Amino acid sequence: MARVMELRKEIEAVSGNEKEEVIDKLIERVAKLVCNRIAKDYCMEKKMEMIKKKKCSGIGITNKNSSRKEKGGAVKRCHGPSSVEEEEEEQQLIIKKQKKKTKACNEKKNGKTTTTTKKKKQKTSTAGGESQKTKHSKIIQELDANPPPMPEEFRKCIENLGGTDISLVIHKIIFDTDLSKSHNRLSITIKKIKNKFFSDDEETNFIKSGEAKEVKLVEPCLKVSKVNLTSWLIGGSQAFVFNNQWHKIVVENADTLKTMAVFQIWSFWVRRESQKPDLGFALIKVGDVPDF
């Protein structure tokens, strides 16, 4: 209204021949202002309609059923955001949720499992209802408490080599990785050893050095071979490892070295004059897991 009054005063202030020319210019200006206002209102209306459609169908998808008639005949309308700011906030929230889902999918692809999945794997039940891990632990504990004596033929073989200080090192269950050609090693977790064959200082120095020591091994078939003894970090635990010729020994003793077989590993020393004593081991089968 104020703008109209200003235009009226401008017209009245003009006289003579100039009055008609000024009126034409003013009419043109008014027409432009009206058109701009109509166009602006139309754009704003369309923008608000688009926002409401996005709210009804999620993000960027028009929902054809954005309004439905209720039983009483009234139209039930979708409730869109009251402002552009609210819509932007909601979009940010959805983006955060999508990022979280993407991260979870990537972790799954990279091999990371949830705690629940790990627990399910660890609790694979046997027919008796106890987990495999628990059963294996019980078998080892029972054998440690009452170990079977070394068979006479193994003792004679060791004595013929000049072996003394014969001692039971560990009871071990054979797993797939112990027989695998690609792994080519037999591991002994150090913290599970029953009787040590090194002194504490010797063990510490051997682990720190990372070197391999050639040792004698009496195989289950009583053949005497040579393998390397070294120390590795396996699954977060320090372990002694027999490697080098190990898979060849697995093949030659395929009748006894099988998955879930239970073995004793014995140590002995062969002492020589003016030389360092040689370390040796014997691998003796005492049964299979299903037998216990």
Short mmCIF file of C-alpha atoms in Angstrom, two decimals:
data_model
loop_
_atom_site.label_atom_id
_atom_site.label_comp_id
_atom_site.label_asym_id
_atom_site.label_seq_id
_atom_site.Cartn_x
_atom_site.Cartn_y
_atom_site.Cartn_z
CA MET A 1 0.00 0.00 0.00
CA ALA A 2 2.83 2.38 0.86
CA ARG A 3 4.44 1.65 -2.50
CA VAL A 4 1.18 2.54 -4.32
CA MET A 5 0.96 5.90 -2.51
CA GLU A 6 4.53 6.71 -3.55
CA LEU A 7 3.72 5.98 -7.19
CA ARG A 8 0.60 8.15 -7.02
CA LYS A 9 2.62 11.11 -5.71
CA GLU A 10 5.15 10.69 -8.51
CA ILE A 11 2.35 10.83 -11.10
CA GLU A 12 0.76 13.94 -9.57
CA ALA A 13 4.12 15.71 -9.49
CA VAL A 14 4.46 15.35 -13.25
CA SER A 15 2.58 17.73 -15.55
CA GLY A 16 2.16 18.32 -19.25
CA ASN A 17 3.35 16.02 -21.96
CA GLU A 18 5.72 14.12 -19.66
CA LYS A 19 2.80 12.76 -17.57
CA GLU A 20 1.74 10.12 -20.09
CA GLU A 21 5.31 8.87 -20.58
CA VAL A 22 5.87 8.57 -16.82
CA ILE A 23 2.60 6.67 -16.39
CA ASP A 24 3.65 4.11 -19.04
CA LYS A 25 6.99 3.53 -17.30
CA LEU A 26 5.31 3.15 -13.93
CA ILE A 27 2.79 0.64 -15.32
CA GLU A 28 5.71 -1.39 -16.72
CA ARG A 29 7.50 -1.34 -13.35
CA VAL A 30 4.34 -2.41 -11.50
CA ALA A 31 3.78 -5.27 -13.95
CA LYS A 32 7.33 -6.55 -13.38
CA LEU A 33 6.95 -6.39 -9.61
CA VAL A 34 3.66 -8.30 -9.74
CA CYS A 35 5.10 -10.98 -12.04
CA ASN A 36 8.19 -11.43 -9.86
CA ARG A 37 6.04 -11.77 -6.76
CA ILE A 38 3.76 -14.36 -8.38
CA ALA A 39 6.78 -16.36 -9.64
CA LYS A 40 8.43 -16.28 -6.20
CA ASP A 41 5.25 -17.47 -4.46
CA TYR A 42 4.83 -20.27 -7.02
CA CYS A 43 8.41 -21.52 -6.51
CA MET A 44 8.04 -21.51 -2.74
CA GLU A 45 4.79 -23.49 -2.97
CA LYS A 46 6.41 -26.12 -5.22
CA LYS A 47 9.41 -26.39 -2.90
CA MET A 48 7.20 -27.09 0.13
CA GLU A 49 5.28 -29.74 -1.84
CA MET A 50 8.54 -31.52 -2.70
CA ILE A 51 9.65 -31.49 0.94
CA LYS A 52 6.36 -33.08 2.02
CA LYS A 53 6.64 -35.77 -0.67
CA LYS A 54 10.18 -36.64 0.47
CA LYS A 55 8.97 -36.95 4.05
CA CYS A 56 6.22 -39.38 3.03
CA SER A 57 8.45 -41.68 1.01
CA GLY A 58 11.85 -41.48 2.76
CA ILE A 59 14.58 -39.57 0.92
CA GLY A 60 14.22 -38.64 -2.75
CA ILE A 61 11.37 -41.12 -3.60
CA THR A 62 7.84 -39.88 -4.26
CA ASN A 63 5.20 -41.89 -2.44
CA LYS A 64 2.09 -42.26 -4.59
CA ASN A 65 0.10 -43.26 -1.52
CA SER A 66 1.13 -40.22 0.50
CA SER A 67 -2.47 -39.69 1.56
CA ARG A 68 -5.12 -42.28 2.37
CA LYS A 69 -8.78 -42.05 3.25
CA GLU A 70 -9.69 -43.21 6.70
CA LYS A 71 -12.90 -45.09 7.56
CA GLY A 72 -14.81 -41.86 8.19
CA GLY A 73 -13.96 -40.54 4.72
CA ALA A 74 -11.47 -37.95 5.97
CA VAL A 75 -8.10 -37.77 4.29
CA LYS A 76 -5.14 -38.87 6.42
CA ARG A 77 -2.20 -36.74 5.30
CA CYS A 78 1.48 -37.44 5.79
CA HIS A 79 3.08 -35.13 8.32
CA GLY A 80 6.13 -33.56 6.70
CA PRO A 81 8.65 -31.36 8.46
CA SER A 82 7.47 -27.93 9.50
CA SER A 83 10.55 -26.27 7.98
CA VAL A 84 13.53 -26.80 5.69
CA GLU A 85 15.82 -26.91 8.75
CA GLU A 86 13.93 -29.90 10.18
CA GLU A 87 14.21 -31.73 6.85
CA GLU A 88 17.98 -31.17 6.76
CA GLU A 89 18.34 -32.46 10.32
CA GLU A 90 16.42 -35.61 9.44
CA GLN A 91 18.57 -36.20 6.36
CA GLN A 92 21.72 -35.92 8.48
CA LEU A 93 20.34 -38.52 10.90
CA ILE A 94 19.57 -40.96 8.08
CA ILE A 95 23.05 -40.45 6.58
CA LYS A 96 24.63 -41.30 9.95
CA LYS A 97 22.59 -44.52 10.15
CA GLN A 98 23.62 -45.49 6.61
CA LYS A 99 27.30 -44.90 7.44
CA LYS A 100 26.96 -47.11 10.51
CA LYS A 101 25.44 -49.93 8.44
CA THR A 102 28.16 -49.58 5.79
CA LYS A 103 30.88 -49.81 8.46
CA ALA A 104 29.31 -52.97 9.90
CA CYS A 105 29.17 -54.55 6.42
CA ASN A 106 32.83 -53.70 5.75
CA GLU A 107 33.90 -55.23 9.06
CA LYS A 108 32.00 -58.40 8.20
CA LYS A 109 33.66 -58.58 4.76
CA ASN A 110 37.10 -58.13 6.34
CA GLY A 111 36.56 -61.19 8.52
CA LYS A 112 35.72 -59.48 11.77
CA THR A 113 33.06 -61.37 13.66
CA THR A 114 30.85 -60.30 16.51
CA THR A 115 31.28 -61.55 20.05
CA THR A 116 28.12 -63.62 19.64
CA THR A 117 29.52 -65.41 16.58
CA LYS A 118 32.80 -66.13 18.37
CA LYS A 119 30.99 -67.59 21.35
CA LYS A 120 28.91 -69.83 19.08
CA LYS A 121 32.07 -71.16 17.43
CA GLN A 122 33.73 -71.79 20.76
CA LYS A 123 30.69 -73.59 22.12
CA THR A 124 30.37 -76.29 19.45
CA SER A 125 28.68 -78.99 21.47
CA THR A 126 29.51 -82.68 21.56
CA ALA A 127 26.95 -85.45 22.01
CA GLY A 128 27.43 -85.20 25.77
CA GLY A 129 26.49 -81.52 25.76
CA GLU A 130 29.96 -80.10 26.62
CA SER A 131 32.05 -78.01 24.26
CA GLN A 132 34.92 -79.55 22.28
CA LYS A 133 37.37 -77.19 23.95
CA THR A 134 36.23 -78.27 27.43
CA LYS A 135 36.46 -81.95 26.50
CA HIS A 136 39.97 -81.52 25.11
CA SER A 137 41.09 -79.73 28.28
CA LYS A 138 39.70 -82.53 30.45
CA ILE A 139 41.52 -85.18 28.41
CA ILE A 140 44.85 -83.36 28.78
CA GLN A 141 44.31 -82.78 32.52
CA GLU A 142 43.55 -86.47 33.10
CA LEU A 143 46.63 -87.56 31.15
CA ASP A 144 48.85 -85.05 32.98
CA ALA A 145 47.56 -86.36 36.31
CA ASN A 146 48.18 -89.99 35.37
CA PRO A 147 50.51 -90.14 32.33
CA PRO A 148 50.96 -93.47 30.54
CA PRO A 149 54.56 -94.74 30.83
CA MET A 150 56.88 -94.67 27.85
CA PRO A 151 56.64 -97.92 25.85
CA GLU A 152 59.69 -100.12 26.23
CA GLU A 153 60.57 -100.08 22.52
CA PHE A 154 60.86 -96.28 22.56
CA ARG A 155 62.99 -96.32 25.69
CA LYS A 156 65.39 -98.83 24.13
CA CYS A 157 65.61 -96.75 20.94
CA ILE A 158 66.53 -93.64 22.96
CA GLU A 159 69.08 -95.52 25.04
CA ASN A 160 70.68 -96.92 21.88
CA LEU A 161 71.19 -93.33 20.76
CA GLY A 162 72.94 -92.61 24.06
CA GLY A 163 69.99 -90.62 25.36
CA THR A 164 69.60 -89.78 29.05
CA ASP A 165 67.49 -87.41 31.18
CA ILE A 166 64.31 -88.71 29.54
CA SER A 167 61.35 -86.50 30.51
CA LEU A 168 57.69 -86.12 29.49
CA VAL A 169 57.27 -82.65 27.96
CA ILE A 170 53.58 -82.44 27.06
CA HIS A 171 50.40 -84.25 26.06
CA LYS A 172 49.16 -82.85 22.76
CA ILE A 173 46.06 -83.28 20.60
CA ILE A 174 46.84 -83.20 16.88
CA PHE A 175 44.84 -80.67 14.84
CA ASP A 176 44.53 -80.02 11.10
CA THR A 177 47.18 -77.29 11.15
CA ASP A 178 49.68 -79.76 12.64
CA LEU A 179 49.23 -81.98 9.57
CA SER A 180 48.91 -79.30 6.90
CA LYS A 181 51.53 -79.29 4.15
CA SER A 182 51.38 -75.50 3.89
CA HIS A 183 52.02 -75.07 7.63
CA ASN A 184 54.71 -77.79 7.75
CA ARG A 185 55.15 -77.59 11.51
CA LEU A 186 54.17 -79.11 14.87
CA SER A 187 53.71 -76.54 17.61
CA ILE A 188 54.03 -76.85 21.40
CA THR A 189 52.58 -73.98 23.43
CA ILE A 190 55.30 -73.14 25.98
CA LYS A 191 52.95 -72.24 28.85
CA LYS A 192 51.34 -75.72 28.58
CA ILE A 193 54.63 -77.62 28.90
CA LYS A 194 54.63 -80.09 31.80
CA ASN A 195 58.42 -80.51 32.18
CA LYS A 196 60.89 -78.06 30.61
CA PHE A 197 63.87 -79.31 28.61
CA PHE A 198 65.66 -75.91 28.80
CA SER A 199 66.60 -73.98 31.92
CA ASP A 200 64.83 -70.61 32.29
CA ASP A 201 67.87 -68.70 31.03
CA GLU A 202 68.41 -71.08 28.11
CA GLU A 203 64.75 -70.81 27.13
CA THR A 204 64.78 -66.99 27.27
CA ASN A 205 67.96 -66.77 25.19
CA PHE A 206 66.66 -69.30 22.66
CA ILE A 207 63.40 -67.36 22.16
CA LYS A 208 65.20 -64.01 21.87
CA SER A 209 67.70 -65.34 19.35
CA GLY A 210 65.01 -66.56 16.95
CA GLU A 211 67.44 -69.20 15.75
CA ALA A 212 66.65 -72.79 14.74
CA LYS A 213 68.33 -75.73 16.51
CA GLU A 214 68.70 -79.10 14.83
CA VAL A 215 67.35 -81.90 17.06
CA LYS A 216 66.77 -85.64 16.82
CA LEU A 217 63.19 -86.92 16.63
CA VAL A 218 62.09 -90.50 17.27
CA GLU A 219 59.02 -90.86 15.06
CA PRO A 220 55.91 -92.90 15.98
CA CYS A 221 57.25 -95.64 13.66
CA LEU A 222 60.57 -95.61 15.65
CA LYS A 223 62.52 -94.11 12.75
CA VAL A 224 65.02 -91.47 13.93
CA SER A 225 64.99 -88.22 11.95
CA LYS A 226 66.34 -84.70 12.28
CA VAL A 227 64.12 -81.62 12.41
CA ASN A 228 64.59 -77.98 13.31
CA LEU A 229 63.40 -76.66 16.67
CA THR A 230 62.59 -72.95 16.78
CA SER A 231 60.27 -70.53 18.55
CA TRP A 232 57.28 -68.73 17.06
CA LEU A 233 54.50 -66.49 18.32
CA ILE A 234 51.25 -68.32 17.47
CA GLY A 235 47.86 -66.85 18.34
CA GLY A 236 49.40 -64.48 20.86
CA SER A 237 51.25 -67.27 22.70
CA GLN A 238 54.91 -68.26 22.45
CA ALA A 239 55.43 -71.78 21.14
CA PHE A 240 58.23 -74.20 20.30
CA VAL A 241 57.93 -75.47 16.74
CA PHE A 242 59.26 -78.52 14.90
CA ASN A 243 59.61 -77.70 11.19
CA ASN A 244 61.80 -78.19 8.13
CA GLN A 245 61.17 -81.94 7.51
CA TRP A 246 57.93 -82.11 9.51
CA HIS A 247 55.45 -82.76 6.69
CA LYS A 248 57.61 -85.61 5.39
CA ILE A 249 57.29 -87.20 8.85
CA VAL A 250 53.50 -86.69 8.71
CA VAL A 251 53.33 -88.58 5.40
CA GLU A 252 55.54 -91.43 6.63
CA ASN A 253 53.42 -91.84 9.79
CA ALA A 254 49.98 -91.31 8.24
CA ASP A 255 48.57 -94.32 10.10
CA THR A 256 49.12 -92.65 13.49
CA LEU A 257 49.50 -88.90 12.86
CA LYS A 258 45.84 -88.02 12.29
CA THR A 259 43.50 -85.24 13.35
CA MET A 260 42.27 -85.69 16.96
CA ALA A 261 45.03 -88.19 17.77
CA VAL A 262 46.54 -87.71 21.25
CA PHE A 263 50.35 -87.82 21.57
CA GLN A 264 53.03 -87.62 24.19
CA ILE A 265 56.18 -85.63 23.41
CA TRP A 266 59.22 -86.72 25.41
CA SER A 267 62.63 -85.02 25.57
CA PHE A 268 66.09 -86.49 26.10
CA TRP A 269 69.73 -85.43 25.88
CA VAL A 270 72.59 -87.22 24.14
CA ARG A 271 75.80 -86.21 25.92
CA ARG A 272 79.18 -86.40 24.19
CA GLU A 273 82.68 -85.86 25.53
CA SER A 274 84.12 -82.37 24.90
CA GLN A 275 81.00 -81.43 22.95
CA LYS A 276 77.69 -79.82 23.75
CA PRO A 277 74.93 -82.38 24.38
CA ASP A 278 72.41 -82.97 21.59
CA LEU A 279 68.72 -82.47 22.28
CA GLY A 280 66.24 -85.08 21.13
CA PHE A 281 62.51 -85.79 21.26
CA ALA A 282 60.20 -88.78 20.91
CA LEU A 283 56.66 -88.65 19.56
CA ILE A 284 54.42 -91.38 21.01
CA LYS A 285 50.70 -91.92 20.36
CA VAL A 286 48.52 -92.73 23.39
CA GLY A 287 45.07 -92.75 21.76
CA ASP A 288 42.41 -90.71 19.97
CA VAL A 289 40.03 -88.10 21.39
CA PRO A 290 36.90 -90.27 20.87
CA ASP A 291 38.55 -93.04 22.97
CA PHE A 292 38.71 -90.91 26.11
#
